[in-house]
């Protein structure tokens, strides 16, 4: 799976860098701010059911077709509802300057692609076919990158025209992958009330939404200070994500094994310390390389080096948060995640809004650290049973 994840990250980074150069900081910031809103609504569209399918399917492969059938039925309702919510938020949060129809189109395509491709990938991961999970994720990025060249050659390169091309390519890929998955897994009607399944997904949905809010809310808020600052922050985050991809791949390969293990806590403790050390090493390398970023992107991205240097250590704290989440799920205390993320998500919104208003880009970066630390505290504050009853 690592190979597919490396390919995905490389293609995503190449796409981001090309777009940043073609569109310029202001128009690239417009695209990024719109996609960010879809980013923190998408987990609600999936209702957290990707996590349910992975955790339960890893324990019982025979249940996967039934789980997938129930999840797809629920998505018929949740996806349109999330789309409408995202459009309303975009109208409220984004500064003017972007065509409303284009916004509606790109939000719908991004939410559907993000939610359904992860769902179908987690289905494969639950069956211990992690390479297929990676291939599906990489395929979406490749299709979008393949759209970049004809768009740049045959259309006027604007944020609006790119959002249309991006939406069409994303929708086409999702339709193909969905048809293939239905043929491969033959989803079955679960025969039970689908809302019982949705209730199981609530802890995963709240967790994913809170994490996305922490990482994406800053971009539409920064857009009110300047579209280019949203671009600087996004590109810096992209570089951090690329550098830490091997660490992410290790985590993705770990979760299904942890959930299926008879001693999940011991497995988490065994791998946790080396992974944290790797994250800190990556942070040091990124801080040293940060001055190269504006040289690659051009003078319009002068703040990107500063942002990259300060953001470099965020993945180390995110890793601790992810290990804590996995510990709760593996111990049978996944419901505690709902309280953890309702608390941390609410604080995240306030913290991010206040710090960006006061300090702009520096405030957005400070909020990224603060919000992760609040989540770590909340894991201990709201999940005492996880310590009393280790698996």
Short mmCIF file of N, CA and C in Angstrom, two decimals, residues 11-78:
data_model
loop_
_atom_site.label_atom_id
_atom_site.label_comp_id
_atom_site.label_asym_id
_atom_site.label_seq_id
_atom_site.Cartn_x
_atom_site.Cartn_y
_atom_site.Cartn_z
N UNK A 11 1.44 12.71 -6.90
CA UNK A 11 0.54 13.27 -7.92
C UNK A 11 -0.23 14.46 -7.35
N UNK A 12 -0.71 14.34 -6.12
CA UNK A 12 -1.42 15.45 -5.49
C UNK A 12 -0.51 16.67 -5.36
N UNK A 13 0.72 16.44 -4.97
CA UNK A 13 1.66 17.55 -4.82
C UNK A 13 1.99 18.18 -6.17
N UNK A 14 2.18 17.34 -7.18
CA UNK A 14 2.45 17.87 -8.52
C UNK A 14 1.27 18.69 -9.02
N UNK A 15 0.06 18.19 -8.78
CA UNK A 15 -1.14 18.93 -9.19
C UNK A 15 -1.22 20.27 -8.48
N UNK A 16 -0.98 20.25 -7.16
CA UNK A 16 -1.06 21.48 -6.38
C UNK A 16 -0.01 22.50 -6.84
N UNK A 17 1.22 22.05 -7.06
CA UNK A 17 2.27 22.97 -7.48
C UNK A 17 2.00 23.54 -8.87
N UNK A 18 1.53 22.69 -9.79
CA UNK A 18 1.21 23.17 -11.14
C UNK A 18 0.07 24.19 -11.10
N UNK A 19 -0.97 23.86 -10.34
CA UNK A 19 -2.10 24.79 -10.23
C UNK A 19 -1.68 26.11 -9.60
N UNK A 20 -0.85 26.03 -8.56
CA UNK A 20 -0.41 27.24 -7.89
C UNK A 20 0.36 28.14 -8.86
N UNK A 21 1.19 27.56 -9.70
CA UNK A 21 1.93 28.35 -10.68
C UNK A 21 1.03 28.91 -11.76
N UNK A 22 0.06 28.10 -12.23
CA UNK A 22 -0.80 28.52 -13.33
C UNK A 22 -1.79 29.59 -12.89
N UNK A 23 -2.44 29.37 -11.74
CA UNK A 23 -3.52 30.25 -11.30
C UNK A 23 -3.03 31.49 -10.56
N UNK A 24 -1.87 31.39 -9.91
CA UNK A 24 -1.44 32.48 -9.06
C UNK A 24 -2.06 32.34 -7.67
N UNK A 25 -1.51 33.06 -6.71
CA UNK A 25 -1.89 32.87 -5.32
C UNK A 25 -3.36 33.18 -5.04
N UNK A 26 -3.89 34.25 -5.65
CA UNK A 26 -5.27 34.64 -5.35
C UNK A 26 -6.28 33.61 -5.86
N UNK A 27 -6.18 33.23 -7.13
CA UNK A 27 -7.15 32.28 -7.68
C UNK A 27 -6.95 30.87 -7.12
N UNK A 28 -5.71 30.49 -6.85
CA UNK A 28 -5.49 29.19 -6.21
C UNK A 28 -6.09 29.19 -4.81
N UNK A 29 -5.99 30.30 -4.12
CA UNK A 29 -6.61 30.42 -2.81
C UNK A 29 -8.12 30.28 -2.86
N UNK A 30 -8.75 30.78 -3.93
CA UNK A 30 -10.20 30.63 -4.09
C UNK A 30 -10.59 29.15 -4.21
N UNK A 31 -9.85 28.43 -5.03
CA UNK A 31 -10.11 26.99 -5.19
C UNK A 31 -9.92 26.25 -3.88
N UNK A 32 -8.83 26.53 -3.19
CA UNK A 32 -8.50 25.84 -1.95
C UNK A 32 -9.55 26.11 -0.87
N UNK A 33 -10.02 27.35 -0.77
CA UNK A 33 -11.01 27.69 0.25
C UNK A 33 -12.33 26.96 0.01
N UNK A 34 -12.72 26.83 -1.26
CA UNK A 34 -13.95 26.10 -1.58
C UNK A 34 -13.83 24.62 -1.27
N UNK A 35 -12.70 24.02 -1.65
CA UNK A 35 -12.48 22.60 -1.39
C UNK A 35 -12.40 22.32 0.10
N UNK A 36 -11.88 23.28 0.86
CA UNK A 36 -11.77 23.10 2.31
C UNK A 36 -13.14 22.93 2.95
N UNK A 37 -14.13 23.68 2.48
CA UNK A 37 -15.48 23.54 3.04
C UNK A 37 -16.03 22.15 2.76
N UNK A 38 -15.83 21.66 1.55
CA UNK A 38 -16.24 20.29 1.24
C UNK A 38 -15.49 19.31 2.13
N UNK A 39 -14.24 19.63 2.46
CA UNK A 39 -13.42 18.73 3.25
C UNK A 39 -13.97 18.48 4.64
N UNK A 40 -14.49 19.50 5.31
CA UNK A 40 -14.97 19.22 6.66
C UNK A 40 -16.45 18.84 6.70
N UNK A 41 -17.13 18.88 5.55
CA UNK A 41 -18.50 18.35 5.49
C UNK A 41 -18.51 16.89 5.06
N UNK A 42 -17.52 16.47 4.27
CA UNK A 42 -17.49 15.11 3.73
C UNK A 42 -17.60 14.01 4.80
N UNK A 43 -16.94 14.13 5.98
CA UNK A 43 -17.12 13.08 6.99
C UNK A 43 -18.55 12.92 7.45
N UNK A 44 -19.32 14.02 7.44
CA UNK A 44 -20.73 13.93 7.82
C UNK A 44 -21.52 13.21 6.74
N UNK A 45 -21.12 13.38 5.49
CA UNK A 45 -21.79 12.68 4.39
C UNK A 45 -21.62 11.18 4.53
N UNK A 46 -20.43 10.76 4.98
CA UNK A 46 -20.17 9.33 5.16
C UNK A 46 -20.72 8.76 6.44
N UNK A 47 -21.19 9.62 7.36
CA UNK A 47 -21.78 9.22 8.64
C UNK A 47 -20.83 8.38 9.49
N UNK A 48 -19.54 8.41 9.20
CA UNK A 48 -18.59 7.61 9.96
C UNK A 48 -18.65 6.13 9.65
N UNK A 49 -19.41 5.75 8.62
CA UNK A 49 -19.64 4.33 8.34
C UNK A 49 -18.42 3.64 7.76
N UNK A 50 -17.47 4.43 7.21
CA UNK A 50 -16.23 3.83 6.75
C UNK A 50 -15.50 3.16 7.92
N UNK A 51 -15.51 3.83 9.06
CA UNK A 51 -14.86 3.27 10.24
C UNK A 51 -15.57 2.03 10.76
N UNK A 52 -16.90 2.04 10.71
CA UNK A 52 -17.67 0.86 11.13
C UNK A 52 -17.36 -0.32 10.21
N UNK A 53 -17.37 -0.06 8.92
CA UNK A 53 -17.11 -1.13 7.97
C UNK A 53 -15.72 -1.71 8.16
N UNK A 54 -14.74 -0.85 8.41
CA UNK A 54 -13.37 -1.32 8.60
C UNK A 54 -13.24 -2.13 9.89
N UNK A 55 -13.70 -1.59 11.00
CA UNK A 55 -13.51 -2.25 12.29
C UNK A 55 -14.29 -3.56 12.38
N UNK A 56 -15.55 -3.58 11.90
CA UNK A 56 -16.35 -4.80 11.99
C UNK A 56 -16.01 -5.77 10.86
N UNK A 57 -15.73 -5.25 9.68
CA UNK A 57 -15.38 -6.12 8.58
C UNK A 57 -14.05 -6.81 8.79
N UNK A 58 -13.10 -6.16 9.48
CA UNK A 58 -11.80 -6.78 9.75
C UNK A 58 -11.95 -7.97 10.68
N UNK A 59 -12.98 -7.93 11.55
CA UNK A 59 -13.22 -9.05 12.47
C UNK A 59 -14.02 -10.17 11.82
N UNK A 60 -14.87 -9.83 10.85
CA UNK A 60 -15.74 -10.83 10.22
C UNK A 60 -15.92 -10.49 8.75
N UNK A 61 -15.12 -11.11 7.90
CA UNK A 61 -15.14 -10.81 6.47
C UNK A 61 -16.48 -11.17 5.84
N UNK A 62 -17.18 -12.16 6.41
CA UNK A 62 -18.47 -12.57 5.84
C UNK A 62 -19.53 -11.48 5.97
N UNK A 63 -19.32 -10.56 6.90
CA UNK A 63 -20.31 -9.51 7.12
C UNK A 63 -20.14 -8.33 6.17
N UNK A 64 -19.06 -8.28 5.41
CA UNK A 64 -18.77 -7.12 4.58
C UNK A 64 -19.87 -6.81 3.56
N UNK A 65 -20.40 -7.79 2.78
CA UNK A 65 -21.45 -7.43 1.82
C UNK A 65 -22.68 -6.83 2.47
N UNK A 66 -23.07 -7.35 3.64
CA UNK A 66 -24.23 -6.81 4.34
C UNK A 66 -23.94 -5.40 4.87
N UNK A 67 -22.75 -5.23 5.45
CA UNK A 67 -22.37 -3.89 5.93
C UNK A 67 -22.34 -2.88 4.79
N UNK A 68 -21.76 -3.28 3.68
CA UNK A 68 -21.66 -2.37 2.53
C UNK A 68 -23.04 -2.01 1.99
N UNK A 69 -23.94 -2.99 1.95
CA UNK A 69 -25.30 -2.70 1.49
C UNK A 69 -26.00 -1.68 2.37
N UNK A 70 -25.88 -1.84 3.68
CA UNK A 70 -26.49 -0.88 4.59
C UNK A 70 -25.90 0.51 4.48
N UNK A 71 -24.58 0.56 4.33
CA UNK A 71 -23.90 1.85 4.22
C UNK A 71 -24.32 2.59 2.95
N UNK A 72 -24.37 1.89 1.83
CA UNK A 72 -24.77 2.52 0.57
C UNK A 72 -26.21 3.03 0.63
N UNK A 73 -27.09 2.29 1.30
CA UNK A 73 -28.47 2.76 1.45
C UNK A 73 -28.52 4.07 2.23
N UNK A 74 -27.76 4.15 3.31
CA UNK A 74 -27.75 5.37 4.11
C UNK A 74 -27.14 6.54 3.34
N UNK A 75 -26.14 6.25 2.51
CA UNK A 75 -25.49 7.32 1.75
C UNK A 75 -26.42 7.98 0.73
N UNK A 76 -27.46 7.28 0.32
CA UNK A 76 -28.42 7.88 -0.62
C UNK A 76 -29.11 9.09 0.01
N UNK A 77 -29.20 9.10 1.33
CA UNK A 77 -29.80 10.23 2.04
C UNK A 77 -28.75 11.21 2.53
N UNK A 78 -27.64 10.69 3.03
CA UNK A 78 -26.65 11.56 3.68
C UNK A 78 -25.86 12.41 2.68
#
